[in-house]
Amino acid sequence: MEDNQGIVNASENIVENFSENTYSDKMQQMRSMISSVVFGQEKTIDLLLTAVLAGGHVLIEGVPGVAKTLSARLIAKLIDAQFSRIQFTSDIMPSDVLGTNVFNMGTNAFELHKGPAFGDIILVDEINRAPAKTQSALFEVMEERQATIDGVCYPFGKIYTVFATQNPIEQEGTYRLPEAQMDRFMFKINVDYPSKVAELKVLMAHNSSSDYNKLANINPILSKEDVLSLREQAGKVFVDEKLMNYIVDLIGETRTDAMVYVAASPRASLSLLNAAKAYALIMGRTFVIPDDVKTLAYPVLCHRISLTAEAEMNGVTVSKVIAGIIERVQVPK
């Protein structure tokens, strides 16, 4: 708590404060609504909401049946966004994702039949099952929020967000995602099995109503315009210069650690900064504290660093390395 006090005091000197966090109550309603449908995944939900407000994409890793798809669909429903799902397979082609131009005999012209990549919230199921050609089609989409088809550029919506899933167990018929694509994900979230209490709640909910997770009775809480306003508010969240130095030190430590083969890039620093600002807003604050950065450091870094062969042979994990980095880097006061 002492580590946060200096930052809190500095935040009181902000010239431009929010008169009121207009959307604070609505954000809490969203968190509460999602928790009433997806049990035991509060941390995952907070990270997904943070990514949406920070304008980032998320890679979700977990075994089948742990509500990855349901969470994405529910978030899209609650912000009145167009949801689209793409099931990646080994034979899927870029045109299956982006769409293709089809000749219309009536108008004597080509018309674009848009693929499932056009939408607001896109769920890419088992992203690591697609071949390299299809993976590359997502590069421009994820980074530029646009697609170029037959030389014509088609811009996407402003809240465009990709949630991609992969199964960590079944590796047959999968392709390793290149580092360049991994770096375009703001977070990687590892979704584990639910606790006994959470799983019991799932059974009880299903037992009382077989339609409880079909989202038919879920009404939007935020509009797309509200999300854009929230992003604007997140951009104004105060970050003390000490915290910026802290972020740079954390990322820099990955480049000097002897067990790290591929370290985090400056994009990781930007992701951590923007995510911390959005996370603080979700938590009802107009300033970032060190705990925000520490909470988000693992999901920002875990997919961006690779270990040396020697470290892996000695049983060292990415989790241990990141925990060591957070432990070593001095927290600002």
Short mmCIF file of N, CA and C in Angstrom, two decimals, residues 97-222:
data_model
loop_
_atom_site.label_atom_id
_atom_site.label_comp_id
_atom_site.label_asym_id
_atom_site.label_seq_id
_atom_site.Cartn_x
_atom_site.Cartn_y
_atom_site.Cartn_z
N VAL A 97 -11.64 -16.07 -44.79
CA VAL A 97 -11.62 -15.18 -43.62
C VAL A 97 -12.00 -13.76 -44.02
N LEU A 98 -11.39 -13.25 -45.09
CA LEU A 98 -11.60 -11.86 -45.48
C LEU A 98 -12.77 -11.67 -46.42
N GLY A 99 -13.05 -12.66 -47.25
CA GLY A 99 -14.10 -12.54 -48.25
C GLY A 99 -13.50 -12.53 -49.64
N THR A 100 -14.35 -12.45 -50.64
CA THR A 100 -13.88 -12.49 -52.02
C THR A 100 -14.81 -11.69 -52.92
N ASN A 101 -14.27 -11.22 -54.01
CA ASN A 101 -15.08 -10.48 -54.99
C ASN A 101 -15.78 -11.46 -55.93
N VAL A 102 -17.08 -11.28 -56.09
CA VAL A 102 -17.90 -12.16 -56.93
C VAL A 102 -18.54 -11.31 -58.03
N PHE A 103 -18.51 -11.80 -59.24
CA PHE A 103 -19.07 -11.05 -60.37
C PHE A 103 -20.60 -11.12 -60.35
N ASN A 104 -21.23 -9.95 -60.38
CA ASN A 104 -22.68 -9.85 -60.38
C ASN A 104 -23.14 -9.63 -61.82
N MET A 105 -23.86 -10.62 -62.34
CA MET A 105 -24.32 -10.55 -63.74
C MET A 105 -25.30 -9.39 -63.95
N GLY A 106 -26.08 -9.08 -62.90
CA GLY A 106 -27.08 -8.03 -63.02
C GLY A 106 -26.49 -6.65 -63.17
N THR A 107 -25.45 -6.37 -62.37
CA THR A 107 -24.81 -5.04 -62.40
C THR A 107 -23.59 -5.01 -63.29
N ASN A 108 -23.19 -6.18 -63.76
CA ASN A 108 -22.01 -6.30 -64.63
C ASN A 108 -20.76 -5.74 -63.93
N ALA A 109 -20.66 -6.06 -62.62
CA ALA A 109 -19.53 -5.57 -61.83
C ALA A 109 -19.24 -6.57 -60.72
N PHE A 110 -18.03 -6.49 -60.19
CA PHE A 110 -17.65 -7.34 -59.08
C PHE A 110 -18.15 -6.73 -57.77
N GLU A 111 -18.63 -7.59 -56.87
CA GLU A 111 -19.09 -7.15 -55.56
C GLU A 111 -18.36 -7.96 -54.49
N LEU A 112 -18.01 -7.29 -53.42
CA LEU A 112 -17.32 -7.98 -52.34
C LEU A 112 -18.31 -8.72 -51.45
N HIS A 113 -18.12 -10.01 -51.31
CA HIS A 113 -18.85 -10.80 -50.33
C HIS A 113 -17.95 -10.90 -49.09
N LYS A 114 -18.27 -10.08 -48.10
CA LYS A 114 -17.40 -9.98 -46.92
C LYS A 114 -17.36 -11.28 -46.14
N GLY A 115 -16.16 -11.59 -45.65
CA GLY A 115 -15.97 -12.78 -44.84
C GLY A 115 -16.24 -12.49 -43.37
N PRO A 116 -16.09 -13.50 -42.52
CA PRO A 116 -16.39 -13.32 -41.09
C PRO A 116 -15.42 -12.40 -40.36
N ALA A 117 -14.31 -12.02 -41.01
CA ALA A 117 -13.38 -11.10 -40.35
C ALA A 117 -13.97 -9.70 -40.22
N PHE A 118 -15.02 -9.41 -40.98
CA PHE A 118 -15.68 -8.11 -40.89
C PHE A 118 -16.69 -8.17 -39.73
N GLY A 119 -16.48 -7.34 -38.75
CA GLY A 119 -17.35 -7.30 -37.58
C GLY A 119 -16.74 -6.38 -36.55
N ASP A 120 -17.19 -6.49 -35.32
CA ASP A 120 -16.65 -5.68 -34.23
C ASP A 120 -15.82 -6.53 -33.26
N ILE A 121 -16.45 -7.58 -32.75
CA ILE A 121 -15.76 -8.53 -31.89
C ILE A 121 -15.62 -9.83 -32.67
N ILE A 122 -14.40 -10.23 -32.97
CA ILE A 122 -14.15 -11.42 -33.78
C ILE A 122 -13.53 -12.51 -32.90
N LEU A 123 -14.16 -13.67 -32.89
CA LEU A 123 -13.59 -14.82 -32.18
C LEU A 123 -12.98 -15.76 -33.21
N VAL A 124 -11.68 -15.95 -33.12
CA VAL A 124 -10.97 -16.88 -34.00
C VAL A 124 -10.68 -18.14 -33.19
N ASP A 125 -11.43 -19.19 -33.45
CA ASP A 125 -11.27 -20.44 -32.71
C ASP A 125 -10.11 -21.26 -33.27
N GLU A 126 -9.25 -21.72 -32.36
CA GLU A 126 -8.10 -22.55 -32.71
C GLU A 126 -7.26 -21.91 -33.81
N ILE A 127 -6.77 -20.72 -33.50
CA ILE A 127 -6.02 -19.93 -34.47
C ILE A 127 -4.78 -20.65 -34.97
N ASN A 128 -4.21 -21.53 -34.14
CA ASN A 128 -2.98 -22.21 -34.54
C ASN A 128 -3.21 -23.39 -35.48
N ARG A 129 -4.44 -23.60 -35.94
CA ARG A 129 -4.71 -24.67 -36.91
C ARG A 129 -4.63 -24.18 -38.36
N ALA A 130 -4.54 -22.89 -38.56
CA ALA A 130 -4.52 -22.34 -39.92
C ALA A 130 -3.09 -22.34 -40.46
N PRO A 131 -2.93 -22.54 -41.78
CA PRO A 131 -1.59 -22.48 -42.37
C PRO A 131 -1.06 -21.06 -42.42
N ALA A 132 0.22 -20.93 -42.78
CA ALA A 132 0.91 -19.63 -42.72
C ALA A 132 0.23 -18.59 -43.61
N LYS A 133 -0.26 -18.98 -44.77
CA LYS A 133 -0.88 -18.03 -45.69
C LYS A 133 -2.10 -17.36 -45.05
N THR A 134 -2.89 -18.15 -44.35
CA THR A 134 -4.07 -17.58 -43.70
C THR A 134 -3.68 -16.78 -42.46
N GLN A 135 -2.65 -17.24 -41.73
CA GLN A 135 -2.18 -16.48 -40.59
C GLN A 135 -1.73 -15.09 -41.03
N SER A 136 -1.03 -15.02 -42.18
CA SER A 136 -0.53 -13.72 -42.65
C SER A 136 -1.67 -12.78 -43.02
N ALA A 137 -2.82 -13.34 -43.41
CA ALA A 137 -3.97 -12.50 -43.76
C ALA A 137 -4.47 -11.72 -42.54
N LEU A 138 -4.18 -12.23 -41.34
CA LEU A 138 -4.62 -11.55 -40.13
C LEU A 138 -3.69 -10.42 -39.71
N PHE A 139 -2.47 -10.40 -40.26
CA PHE A 139 -1.50 -9.39 -39.83
C PHE A 139 -2.03 -7.97 -40.04
N GLU A 140 -2.44 -7.69 -41.26
CA GLU A 140 -2.95 -6.35 -41.57
C GLU A 140 -4.23 -6.07 -40.81
N VAL A 141 -5.09 -7.08 -40.71
CA VAL A 141 -6.37 -6.92 -40.02
C VAL A 141 -6.16 -6.52 -38.57
N MET A 142 -5.25 -7.20 -37.88
CA MET A 142 -5.04 -6.96 -36.45
C MET A 142 -4.31 -5.66 -36.19
N GLU A 143 -3.34 -5.32 -37.04
CA GLU A 143 -2.52 -4.15 -36.78
C GLU A 143 -3.15 -2.87 -37.31
N GLU A 144 -3.69 -2.94 -38.53
CA GLU A 144 -4.18 -1.74 -39.19
C GLU A 144 -5.70 -1.57 -39.12
N ARG A 145 -6.40 -2.61 -38.64
CA ARG A 145 -7.88 -2.57 -38.62
C ARG A 145 -8.43 -2.32 -40.03
N GLN A 146 -7.86 -3.01 -40.99
CA GLN A 146 -8.33 -2.90 -42.36
C GLN A 146 -7.90 -4.14 -43.12
N ALA A 147 -8.54 -4.38 -44.27
CA ALA A 147 -8.19 -5.50 -45.12
C ALA A 147 -8.05 -5.00 -46.55
N THR A 148 -7.02 -5.49 -47.23
CA THR A 148 -6.82 -5.15 -48.63
C THR A 148 -7.16 -6.36 -49.48
N ILE A 149 -8.20 -6.23 -50.28
CA ILE A 149 -8.69 -7.33 -51.11
C ILE A 149 -8.67 -6.88 -52.56
N ASP A 150 -7.91 -7.58 -53.36
CA ASP A 150 -7.77 -7.23 -54.78
C ASP A 150 -7.39 -5.77 -54.97
N GLY A 151 -6.48 -5.29 -54.11
CA GLY A 151 -5.97 -3.93 -54.25
C GLY A 151 -6.84 -2.83 -53.67
N VAL A 152 -7.99 -3.20 -53.12
CA VAL A 152 -8.89 -2.21 -52.52
C VAL A 152 -8.85 -2.35 -51.01
N CYS A 153 -8.70 -1.22 -50.31
CA CYS A 153 -8.62 -1.22 -48.85
C CYS A 153 -10.01 -1.04 -48.24
N TYR A 154 -10.37 -1.93 -47.31
CA TYR A 154 -11.66 -1.87 -46.63
C TYR A 154 -11.41 -1.65 -45.14
N PRO A 155 -11.71 -0.47 -44.61
CA PRO A 155 -11.50 -0.21 -43.18
C PRO A 155 -12.54 -0.93 -42.32
N PHE A 156 -12.12 -1.33 -41.13
CA PHE A 156 -13.01 -1.98 -40.19
C PHE A 156 -13.53 -0.96 -39.16
N GLY A 157 -14.43 -1.41 -38.30
CA GLY A 157 -14.98 -0.54 -37.27
C GLY A 157 -13.94 -0.13 -36.25
N LYS A 158 -14.21 0.96 -35.53
CA LYS A 158 -13.23 1.52 -34.60
C LYS A 158 -13.04 0.67 -33.35
N ILE A 159 -14.01 -0.17 -33.00
CA ILE A 159 -13.83 -0.98 -31.79
C ILE A 159 -13.38 -2.40 -32.14
N TYR A 160 -12.90 -2.59 -33.36
CA TYR A 160 -12.52 -3.91 -33.84
C TYR A 160 -11.56 -4.60 -32.88
N THR A 161 -11.93 -5.78 -32.40
CA THR A 161 -11.14 -6.54 -31.44
C THR A 161 -11.16 -8.01 -31.79
N VAL A 162 -9.99 -8.64 -31.77
CA VAL A 162 -9.87 -10.07 -32.05
C VAL A 162 -9.60 -10.82 -30.76
N PHE A 163 -10.45 -11.80 -30.47
CA PHE A 163 -10.19 -12.78 -29.42
C PHE A 163 -9.87 -14.09 -30.11
N ALA A 164 -8.66 -14.59 -29.94
CA ALA A 164 -8.25 -15.83 -30.59
C ALA A 164 -7.99 -16.89 -29.53
N THR A 165 -8.40 -18.12 -29.81
CA THR A 165 -8.20 -19.21 -28.86
C THR A 165 -7.26 -20.25 -29.46
N GLN A 166 -6.58 -20.96 -28.56
CA GLN A 166 -5.81 -22.11 -28.98
C GLN A 166 -5.81 -23.14 -27.86
N ASN A 167 -5.76 -24.40 -28.28
CA ASN A 167 -5.79 -25.52 -27.35
C ASN A 167 -4.35 -25.91 -27.02
N PRO A 168 -3.95 -25.84 -25.74
CA PRO A 168 -2.56 -26.13 -25.40
C PRO A 168 -2.24 -27.63 -25.35
N ILE A 169 -3.26 -28.47 -25.42
CA ILE A 169 -3.06 -29.91 -25.24
C ILE A 169 -2.87 -30.61 -26.57
N GLU A 170 -3.83 -30.44 -27.46
CA GLU A 170 -3.81 -31.18 -28.73
C GLU A 170 -3.00 -30.40 -29.76
N GLN A 171 -1.81 -30.91 -30.12
CA GLN A 171 -0.92 -30.20 -31.02
C GLN A 171 -0.88 -30.79 -32.43
N GLU A 172 -1.51 -31.94 -32.65
CA GLU A 172 -1.50 -32.54 -33.98
C GLU A 172 -2.28 -31.67 -34.96
N GLY A 173 -1.67 -31.37 -36.09
CA GLY A 173 -2.32 -30.55 -37.11
C GLY A 173 -2.35 -29.08 -36.79
N THR A 174 -1.45 -28.63 -35.92
CA THR A 174 -1.39 -27.21 -35.57
C THR A 174 -0.09 -26.60 -36.10
N TYR A 175 -0.09 -25.27 -36.18
CA TYR A 175 1.07 -24.52 -36.64
C TYR A 175 1.46 -23.54 -35.54
N ARG A 176 2.76 -23.42 -35.31
CA ARG A 176 3.24 -22.47 -34.30
C ARG A 176 3.05 -21.05 -34.83
N LEU A 177 2.45 -20.19 -34.02
CA LEU A 177 2.26 -18.81 -34.43
C LEU A 177 3.61 -18.09 -34.48
N PRO A 178 3.89 -17.35 -35.54
CA PRO A 178 5.16 -16.62 -35.62
C PRO A 178 5.22 -15.51 -34.57
N GLU A 179 6.45 -15.16 -34.17
CA GLU A 179 6.63 -14.13 -33.14
C GLU A 179 5.99 -12.81 -33.55
N ALA A 180 6.04 -12.48 -34.85
CA ALA A 180 5.47 -11.21 -35.31
C ALA A 180 3.97 -11.15 -35.05
N GLN A 181 3.30 -12.29 -35.19
CA GLN A 181 1.86 -12.30 -34.94
C GLN A 181 1.57 -12.34 -33.45
N MET A 182 2.36 -13.10 -32.70
CA MET A 182 2.17 -13.15 -31.25
C MET A 182 2.30 -11.76 -30.64
N ASP A 183 3.23 -10.97 -31.18
CA ASP A 183 3.48 -9.64 -30.63
C ASP A 183 2.31 -8.70 -30.86
N ARG A 184 1.42 -9.05 -31.77
CA ARG A 184 0.27 -8.19 -32.04
C ARG A 184 -0.88 -8.42 -31.05
N PHE A 185 -0.77 -9.42 -30.23
CA PHE A 185 -1.75 -9.63 -29.17
C PHE A 185 -1.33 -8.85 -27.93
N MET A 186 -2.23 -8.04 -27.40
CA MET A 186 -1.92 -7.30 -26.19
C MET A 186 -1.71 -8.25 -25.01
N PHE A 187 -2.59 -9.23 -24.89
CA PHE A 187 -2.55 -10.20 -23.79
C PHE A 187 -2.53 -11.63 -24.32
N LYS A 188 -1.95 -12.49 -23.53
CA LYS A 188 -2.22 -13.91 -23.64
C LYS A 188 -2.78 -14.35 -22.29
N ILE A 189 -3.98 -14.93 -22.32
CA ILE A 189 -4.65 -15.34 -21.09
C ILE A 189 -4.71 -16.86 -21.03
N ASN A 190 -4.26 -17.41 -19.94
CA ASN A 190 -4.35 -18.85 -19.73
C ASN A 190 -5.58 -19.14 -18.87
N VAL A 191 -6.56 -19.82 -19.46
CA VAL A 191 -7.81 -20.13 -18.76
C VAL A 191 -7.73 -21.55 -18.23
N ASP A 192 -7.79 -21.67 -16.93
CA ASP A 192 -7.67 -22.98 -16.29
C ASP A 192 -9.06 -23.55 -16.01
N TYR A 193 -9.08 -24.78 -15.50
CA TYR A 193 -10.34 -25.39 -15.09
C TYR A 193 -10.96 -24.59 -13.96
N PRO A 194 -12.28 -24.54 -13.88
CA PRO A 194 -12.93 -23.80 -12.78
C PRO A 194 -12.76 -24.52 -11.46
N SER A 195 -12.93 -23.77 -10.39
CA SER A 195 -12.90 -24.37 -9.07
C SER A 195 -14.16 -25.23 -8.86
N LYS A 196 -14.17 -25.99 -7.80
CA LYS A 196 -15.33 -26.83 -7.50
C LYS A 196 -16.58 -25.97 -7.29
N VAL A 197 -16.41 -24.85 -6.58
CA VAL A 197 -17.54 -23.96 -6.32
C VAL A 197 -18.10 -23.38 -7.62
N ALA A 198 -17.20 -22.93 -8.51
CA ALA A 198 -17.64 -22.35 -9.77
C ALA A 198 -18.32 -23.40 -10.65
N GLU A 199 -17.76 -24.61 -10.69
CA GLU A 199 -18.36 -25.66 -11.53
C GLU A 199 -19.73 -26.08 -11.00
N LEU A 200 -19.86 -26.07 -9.68
CA LEU A 200 -21.17 -26.39 -9.09
C LEU A 200 -22.20 -25.34 -9.48
N LYS A 201 -21.79 -24.07 -9.53
CA LYS A 201 -22.71 -23.00 -9.97
C LYS A 201 -23.14 -23.21 -11.42
N VAL A 202 -22.22 -23.69 -12.26
CA VAL A 202 -22.56 -23.97 -13.66
C VAL A 202 -23.63 -25.04 -13.72
N LEU A 203 -23.45 -26.11 -12.95
CA LEU A 203 -24.43 -27.20 -12.95
C LEU A 203 -25.79 -26.73 -12.45
N MET A 204 -25.78 -25.93 -11.40
CA MET A 204 -27.04 -25.45 -10.83
C MET A 204 -27.76 -24.53 -11.82
N ALA A 205 -26.97 -23.68 -12.53
CA ALA A 205 -27.58 -22.78 -13.51
C ALA A 205 -28.19 -23.56 -14.66
N HIS A 206 -27.48 -24.58 -15.15
CA HIS A 206 -28.02 -25.42 -16.21
C HIS A 206 -29.24 -26.20 -15.74
N ASN A 207 -29.21 -26.63 -14.51
CA ASN A 207 -30.31 -27.42 -13.98
C ASN A 207 -31.59 -26.59 -13.84
N SER A 208 -31.42 -25.30 -13.52
CA SER A 208 -32.60 -24.45 -13.34
C SER A 208 -33.13 -23.91 -14.66
N SER A 209 -32.22 -23.77 -15.65
CA SER A 209 -32.64 -23.26 -16.96
C SER A 209 -31.65 -23.71 -18.02
N SER A 210 -32.12 -24.46 -18.99
CA SER A 210 -31.24 -24.96 -20.05
C SER A 210 -30.83 -23.85 -21.01
N ASP A 211 -31.51 -22.69 -20.92
CA ASP A 211 -31.21 -21.58 -21.83
C ASP A 211 -30.37 -20.49 -21.18
N TYR A 212 -29.81 -20.78 -20.01
CA TYR A 212 -29.19 -19.69 -19.25
C TYR A 212 -27.99 -19.08 -19.98
N ASN A 213 -27.27 -19.86 -20.81
CA ASN A 213 -26.09 -19.33 -21.47
C ASN A 213 -26.29 -19.07 -22.96
N LYS A 214 -27.56 -19.01 -23.40
CA LYS A 214 -27.83 -18.73 -24.80
C LYS A 214 -27.99 -17.24 -25.09
N LEU A 215 -27.91 -16.43 -24.05
CA LEU A 215 -27.83 -14.97 -24.16
C LEU A 215 -29.05 -14.32 -24.79
N ALA A 216 -30.16 -15.06 -24.89
CA ALA A 216 -31.36 -14.50 -25.52
C ALA A 216 -31.93 -13.34 -24.72
N ASN A 217 -31.80 -13.41 -23.41
CA ASN A 217 -32.40 -12.38 -22.55
C ASN A 217 -31.39 -11.32 -22.10
N ILE A 218 -30.21 -11.34 -22.68
CA ILE A 218 -29.18 -10.36 -22.32
C ILE A 218 -29.35 -9.10 -23.16
N ASN A 219 -29.46 -7.97 -22.50
CA ASN A 219 -29.59 -6.70 -23.19
C ASN A 219 -28.28 -5.91 -23.13
N PRO A 220 -27.97 -5.15 -24.15
CA PRO A 220 -26.74 -4.35 -24.14
C PRO A 220 -26.72 -3.35 -22.99
N ILE A 221 -25.55 -3.17 -22.42
CA ILE A 221 -25.35 -2.17 -21.37
C ILE A 221 -24.64 -0.94 -21.92
N LEU A 222 -23.71 -1.16 -22.82
CA LEU A 222 -22.99 -0.08 -23.47
C LEU A 222 -23.23 -0.12 -24.98
#
